[in-house]
CSV table of C-alpha atoms and ligand atoms in Angstrom, one decimal:
chain,number,residue,atom,x,y,z
S,1,MET,CA,125.3,81.5,112.1
S,2,SER,CA,123.1,83.4,113.9
S,3,LEU,CA,120.0,85.6,114.4
S,4,HIS,CA,119.8,88.6,111.9
S,5,GLY,CA,116.7,90.9,112.8
S,6,LEU,CA,112.6,90.9,113.4
S,7,ARG,CA,110.5,89.6,110.2
S,8,SER,CA,106.8,89.8,111.3
S,9,VAL,CA,104.5,90.7,113.9
S,10,THR,CA,100.5,89.1,114.2
S,11,ILE,CA,98.4,91.6,116.2
S,12,GLY,CA,95.4,90.8,117.4
S,13,VAL,CA,92.2,93.4,117.9
S,14,PRO,CA,89.1,93.5,117.6
S,15,ASN,CA,88.4,95.6,115.4
S,16,VAL,CA,90.7,94.3,111.9
S,17,GLU,CA,89.5,96.4,109.4
S,18,GLU,CA,89.2,99.5,111.1
S,19,THR,CA,93.3,98.9,112.3
S,20,ALA,CA,94.2,97.3,108.6
S,21,ALA,CA,93.1,100.7,107.0
S,22,TYR,CA,95.1,102.7,110.1
S,23,TYR,CA,98.3,100.3,109.2
S,24,ALA,CA,97.6,100.9,105.6
S,25,GLU,CA,97.7,104.9,106.1
S,26,PHE,CA,100.5,104.9,108.3
S,27,GLY,CA,102.6,103.2,104.6
S,28,LEU,CA,102.3,99.2,104.9
S,29,THR,CA,101.0,98.1,101.9
S,30,PRO,CA,98.1,95.4,102.5
S,31,ASP,CA,99.1,92.2,101.0
S,32,GLY,CA,96.2,90.1,101.4
S,33,ASP,CA,95.0,87.6,104.1
S,34,GLY,CA,95.4,90.4,106.9
S,35,TRP,CA,99.4,91.1,106.1
S,36,LEU,CA,100.3,94.3,105.1
S,37,SER,CA,104.2,95.1,103.9
S,38,THR,CA,107.5,96.8,104.3
S,39,ALA,CA,108.8,99.2,101.4
S,40,ASP,CA,111.5,97.1,102.2
S,41,ALA,CA,111.7,93.4,104.3
S,42,GLY,CA,107.9,92.4,102.4
S,43,ARG,CA,105.0,91.3,105.1
S,44,GLN,CA,105.7,92.2,108.1
S,45,LEU,CA,102.7,93.0,110.0
S,46,ARG,CA,99.5,91.0,110.6
S,47,ILE,CA,96.1,92.1,112.0
S,48,ARG,CA,93.7,88.9,113.1
S,49,PRO,CA,90.5,89.7,115.3
S,50,ALA,CA,91.0,89.3,118.5
S,51,PRO,CA,88.6,89.7,121.7
S,52,THR,CA,91.3,92.4,123.2
S,53,ARG,CA,93.9,94.3,121.7
S,54,ARG,CA,97.2,92.1,121.8
S,55,LEU,CA,100.8,90.7,120.3
S,56,LEU,CA,100.0,87.4,119.0
S,57,GLU,CA,103.4,86.4,117.5
S,58,LEU,CA,106.5,87.6,116.4
S,59,ARG,CA,109.2,85.7,113.9
S,60,VAL,CA,112.5,86.5,113.9
S,61,GLY,CA,114.8,85.7,111.3
S,62,ALA,CA,117.9,83.0,112.0
S,63,ASP,CA,120.5,81.9,109.1
S,64,ASP,CA,120.8,78.2,109.4
S,65,ALA,CA,118.9,74.9,111.2
S,66,ASP,CA,122.1,75.1,113.3
S,67,ASP,CA,120.6,78.6,115.6
S,68,LEU,CA,116.9,76.9,115.4
S,69,ALA,CA,119.3,73.9,117.2
S,70,ARG,CA,121.0,76.0,119.8
S,71,ALA,CA,117.8,77.8,121.0
S,72,ALA,CA,116.0,74.4,121.3
S,73,ALA,CA,118.4,73.8,123.6
S,74,SER,CA,119.1,77.2,125.6
S,75,LEU,CA,115.5,77.2,126.4
S,76,SER,CA,115.4,73.7,127.2
S,77,ARG,CA,117.4,74.3,129.7
S,78,ILE,CA,115.8,77.6,131.0
S,79,GLY,CA,112.1,75.1,131.3
S,80,VAL,CA,110.8,76.1,127.9
S,81,PRO,CA,108.9,73.9,125.7
S,82,ALA,CA,110.0,74.5,122.2
S,83,GLN,CA,108.7,72.0,118.9
S,84,LEU,CA,110.9,72.2,116.6
S,85,ARG,CA,110.9,71.1,112.9
S,86,GLU,CA,113.0,71.4,109.8
S,87,ALA,CA,113.2,75.4,108.8
S,88,SER,CA,111.5,77.0,111.9
S,89,LEU,CA,111.4,76.4,115.9
S,90,GLU,CA,107.6,77.8,117.5
S,91,ALA,CA,107.7,78.5,121.5
S,92,THR,CA,105.7,80.4,123.5
S,93,GLU,CA,107.2,82.7,126.2
S,94,PRO,CA,105.4,81.9,129.8
S,95,VAL,CA,104.6,85.6,130.9
S,96,THR,CA,103.0,87.3,127.9
S,97,GLY,CA,101.8,84.3,126.2
S,98,VAL,CA,103.3,85.9,123.0
S,99,ARG,CA,104.3,83.1,120.2
S,100,VAL,CA,107.9,83.6,119.4
S,101,GLY,CA,108.8,82.1,116.0
S,102,LEU,CA,112.9,81.2,114.6
S,103,ASP,CA,113.0,81.1,110.8
S,104,VAL,CA,115.6,79.8,108.9
S,105,ALA,CA,115.5,83.2,106.1
S,106,PRO,CA,117.0,84.6,103.8
S,107,ARG,CA,118.3,88.0,105.6
S,108,THR,CA,117.0,91.2,104.5
S,109,ARG,CA,118.7,93.5,102.4
S,110,GLN,CA,118.4,97.2,102.4
S,111,GLU,CA,119.7,99.1,99.1
S,112,HIS,CA,121.6,102.2,100.1
S,113,VAL,CA,119.8,105.1,100.5
S,114,PRO,CA,122.2,107.8,99.9
S,115,ALA,CA,122.5,111.0,103.1
S,116,THR,CA,119.9,113.7,103.2
S,117,SER,CA,121.1,117.4,102.5
S,118,TYR,CA,121.5,119.3,105.5
S,119,ASN,CA,123.3,122.7,105.1
S,120,GLY,CA,125.3,123.8,108.6
S,121,PRO,CA,127.9,126.0,110.0
S,122,GLY,CA,130.9,126.1,107.6
S,123,ARG,CA,129.0,123.2,105.0
S,124,ILE,CA,126.4,124.2,102.2
S,125,ASP,CA,125.7,120.7,100.8
S,126,ARG,CA,122.5,121.8,99.4
S,127,PRO,CA,123.3,125.0,97.5
S,128,GLY,CA,120.8,126.9,95.6
S,129,GLY,CA,117.7,125.1,96.8
S,130,ARG,CA,114.7,123.9,99.4
S,131,ALA,CA,115.6,120.9,101.7
S,132,PRO,CA,114.9,117.8,99.2
S,133,ALA,CA,112.3,116.9,101.6
S,134,PHE,CA,109.7,119.1,100.0
S,135,ALA,CA,110.2,117.4,96.6
S,136,ARG,CA,108.4,114.4,98.7
S,137,SER,CA,105.4,114.1,97.4
S,138,SER,CA,104.1,110.3,97.6
S,139,ARG,CA,102.6,108.8,101.0
S,140,VAL,CA,106.0,108.4,103.9
S,141,ARG,CA,106.3,104.1,102.8
S,142,PRO,CA,108.1,102.6,106.5
S,143,ARG,CA,110.9,100.7,105.2
S,144,LYS,CA,111.3,98.0,108.2
S,145,LEU,CA,109.7,96.8,111.6
S,146,GLY,CA,112.2,98.1,113.8
S,147,HIS,CA,111.3,96.5,116.5
S,148,ALA,CA,108.1,95.9,118.9
S,149,VAL,CA,107.8,96.4,122.5
S,150,LEU,CA,106.1,94.6,125.2
S,151,GLY,CA,105.1,95.1,128.4
S,152,SER,CA,105.4,91.5,130.3
S,153,THR,CA,104.8,90.8,134.4
S,154,ASP,CA,107.2,89.9,134.8
S,155,HIS,CA,109.5,91.8,132.4
S,156,ARG,CA,112.8,89.5,134.2
S,157,ALA,CA,111.3,86.4,133.1
S,158,THR,CA,110.3,87.9,129.2
S,159,THR,CA,114.4,88.9,129.2
S,160,ALA,CA,115.1,86.0,130.2
S,161,PHE,CA,113.2,84.1,127.8
S,162,PHE,CA,114.5,86.2,124.8
S,163,VAL,CA,118.1,85.9,125.9
S,164,ASP,CA,118.9,82.9,127.7
S,165,GLY,CA,116.8,80.8,125.1
S,166,LEU,CA,117.1,82.4,121.8
S,167,GLY,CA,120.1,84.8,121.9
S,168,PHE,CA,118.3,88.2,122.0
S,169,LYS,CA,121.6,90.1,123.3
S,170,VAL,CA,121.3,92.7,126.4
S,171,SER,CA,122.1,96.5,124.3
S,172,ASP,CA,120.8,98.6,127.6
S,173,ARG,CA,118.6,98.5,130.1
S,174,ILE,CA,116.7,100.5,132.2
S,175,LYS,CA,116.7,99.7,135.9
S,176,ASP,CA,114.7,98.1,137.2
S,177,VAL,CA,112.3,98.8,134.5
S,178,GLY,CA,113.2,96.2,131.2
S,179,ALA,CA,115.6,95.5,128.8
S,180,PHE,CA,116.3,96.0,125.2
S,181,LEU,CA,117.2,93.7,123.3
S,182,ARG,CA,118.7,93.0,119.5
S,183,CYS,CA,118.3,90.0,117.0
S,184,SER,CA,120.4,92.2,114.2
S,185,ALA,CA,122.5,95.0,114.2
S,186,ASP,CA,119.9,97.1,114.8
S,187,HIS,CA,120.4,98.6,118.8
S,188,HIS,CA,116.8,96.7,119.7
S,189,ASN,CA,114.4,94.4,118.2
S,190,VAL,CA,112.6,94.1,121.5
S,191,LEU,CA,111.9,96.1,124.3
S,192,VAL,CA,110.5,94.7,127.6
S,193,LEU,CA,108.9,96.6,130.2
S,194,ALA,CA,107.5,96.5,133.4
S,195,ALA,CA,103.9,96.5,133.6
S,196,PRO,CA,101.3,95.5,135.2
S,197,VAL,CA,99.3,93.3,132.5
S,198,SER,CA,101.1,91.8,130.2
S,199,PHE,CA,100.4,93.7,126.8
S,200,LEU,CA,102.1,95.1,123.5
S,201,HIS,CA,102.5,99.1,124.0
S,202,HIS,CA,104.2,99.5,120.4
S,203,THR,CA,105.6,98.6,117.2
S,204,SER,CA,108.2,100.5,115.4
S,205,TRP,CA,108.9,101.0,111.9
S,206,GLN,CA,111.7,102.5,110.0
S,207,VAL,CA,111.5,105.5,107.5
S,208,ASP,CA,115.0,107.3,105.9
S,209,ASP,CA,115.0,110.2,107.9
S,210,VAL,CA,113.8,112.7,110.1
S,211,ASP,CA,111.9,114.3,107.7
S,212,GLU,CA,110.0,111.2,107.1
S,213,VAL,CA,108.8,111.0,110.9
S,214,GLY,CA,107.8,114.7,110.3
S,215,ARG,CA,106.2,114.0,107.0
S,216,GLY,CA,104.3,110.8,108.1
S,217,ALA,CA,103.5,111.4,111.5
S,218,HIS,CA,101.5,115.1,110.0
S,219,ALA,CA,99.9,113.4,107.5
S,220,MET,CA,98.6,111.0,110.5
S,221,LEU,CA,97.2,113.8,112.7
S,222,GLU,CA,95.7,115.3,109.7
S,223,ASN,CA,92.3,116.4,110.8
S,224,ARG,CA,92.9,113.3,113.0
S,225,PRO,CA,95.0,115.4,115.6
S,226,GLU,CA,93.0,112.1,118.2
S,227,ARG,CA,96.0,110.4,116.9
S,228,HIS,CA,99.3,111.5,118.4
S,229,VAL,CA,100.7,110.6,121.4
S,230,TRP,CA,104.0,111.7,121.6
S,231,GLY,CA,106.5,113.4,119.0
S,232,LEU,CA,108.7,114.1,117.9
S,233,GLY,CA,111.6,113.5,120.1
S,234,ARG,CA,115.3,112.0,120.2
S,235,HIS,CA,116.2,108.4,123.1
S,236,TYR,CA,118.8,108.2,124.3
S,237,ALA,CA,118.7,103.9,124.3
S,238,GLY,CA,119.6,104.0,120.1
S,239,SER,CA,119.6,107.4,119.8
S,240,ASN,CA,116.4,107.5,116.8
S,241,PHE,CA,114.0,109.8,116.1
S,242,PHE,CA,110.6,109.3,117.0
S,243,TRP,CA,106.7,110.1,116.7
S,244,TYR,CA,104.0,107.4,118.8
S,245,LEU,CA,101.0,107.8,117.0
S,246,LYS,CA,98.0,105.5,118.3
S,247,ASP,CA,96.4,102.9,116.3
S,248,PRO,CA,92.1,102.2,116.1
S,249,ALA,CA,92.5,99.7,118.4
S,250,GLY,CA,94.7,101.2,120.9
S,251,ASN,CA,98.6,99.9,120.0
S,252,PHE,CA,101.2,102.6,120.0
S,253,SER,CA,103.4,102.8,116.2
S,254,GLU,CA,106.0,104.5,115.5
S,255,TYR,CA,107.8,106.0,112.9
S,256,TYR,CA,111.6,106.1,113.6
S,257,SER,CA,115.0,107.0,111.6
S,258,ASP,CA,118.7,106.7,112.3
S,259,MET,CA,119.0,103.8,115.3
S,260,ASP,CA,121.9,103.3,116.8
S,261,CYS,CA,124.0,99.7,114.5
S,262,ILE,CA,126.0,97.5,117.1
S,263,VAL,CA,127.9,96.0,114.2
S,264,ASP,CA,130.2,94.7,116.0
S,265,ASP,CA,130.0,93.5,120.1
S,266,GLN,CA,132.9,94.5,121.5
S,267,LEU,CA,132.9,97.9,120.6
S,268,TRP,CA,129.1,98.6,122.3
S,269,THR,CA,129.1,98.9,126.1
S,270,PRO,CA,125.3,98.5,127.1
S,271,GLU,CA,124.3,100.9,130.3
S,272,ASP,CA,121.4,101.3,132.5
S,273,LEU,CA,119.4,104.0,132.1
S,274,GLU,CA,117.7,105.5,135.2
S,275,GLY,CA,115.4,108.3,135.7
S,276,ALA,CA,114.4,110.1,132.0
S,277,ARG,CA,117.3,109.0,130.5
S,278,GLY,CA,115.4,105.3,129.8
S,279,LEU,CA,112.6,107.1,127.8
S,280,PHE,CA,114.1,110.2,125.8
S,281,ALA,CA,116.7,112.8,125.4
S,282,TRP,CA,114.9,115.7,123.9
S,283,GLY,CA,111.6,116.2,122.7
S,284,PRO,CA,108.4,117.2,124.9
S,285,PRO,CA,107.6,115.3,127.7
S,286,PRO,CA,106.0,111.9,127.6
S,287,PRO,CA,101.8,112.4,128.6
S,288,PRO,CA,101.2,110.0,131.4
S,289,SER,CA,99.4,107.6,128.7
S,290,PHE,CA,102.4,106.6,126.7
S,291,LEU,CA,103.3,104.6,130.1
S,292,ASN,CA,100.3,104.0,130.6
S,293,PRO,CA,97.8,103.6,127.8
S,294,ASP,CA,94.4,104.7,128.5
S,295,ASP,CA,93.0,100.9,128.4
S,296,LEU,CA,95.9,99.5,130.8
S,297,ALA,CA,93.0,99.4,133.6
S,298,ALA,CA,90.5,97.7,131.3
S,299,MET,CA,92.9,94.9,130.1
S,300,MET,CA,93.3,94.5,133.8
S,301,THR,CA,90.3,93.6,134.2
S,302,GLY,CA,89.8,91.9,131.4
S,303,ALA,CA,93.5,89.7,131.8
S,304,HIS,CA,91.7,88.6,135.2
S,305,SER,CA,88.0,88.0,133.9
S,306,ALA,CA,89.9,85.5,131.8
S,307,ARG,CA,91.7,83.3,134.8
X,1,FE2,FE1,110.1,102.5,120.1
């Protein structure tokens, strides 16, 4: 059959407790042993100790053992060693050092959530009432992990690992900078970006609608304005609304809603995005620290001294 989704990410950070508390506040549920869970897909984030922040592991769901065997053969063709087991395949992306695993696992089934009622010209879908978002009093809880974004010192090689090796598909490219890759119907589950050092740029978490993006970010920023990175805006690639915040280790975490879905590969035409379009469609201008996080120089120094 095929790959069907991003199952989990494991992040290494120097400050495990503080970072785990941040993601609990972000709306994930602590689930023991360093794990945090989403509302619809269970354990999707694991936080482990590491000297500097980094993505340690990314796991992807596959339908059956044939998918694993196919990926093992493809990885071997591009010269990447992999360990094939009965229900999993393990490999290490050679440029970033991120462990990537495929697991034979059931697909995540999300219940149908009715569309939020918004009034519009000639369309009173919400007669006689305030916006339903104002009746939401509980904390925003991300539904599922949407994507992870990897900075790579060789974005073409990292992209080849995911596409030619594992079987991800290219949804769009940012000219000479990176590629939006999917292993599900979502427009992207992995984005590979050219960077002077390999690092985790952000993880992104699905919420119900744009009101939840706003409500989630607003709650995180109350008394903690320094967590703000970039938002509210809408990306062109994937169409999703976004708001980026920063965790205590320096990783960005994104609330998103309304991502493009590609249910038939024939009906989607990948584009080579140039200029601002690769970044966003509308919103405030991205701060310089979005593209070049404040700790990038320190990570580069660390990367050099480690060799
Ligand atoms: Fe994102």
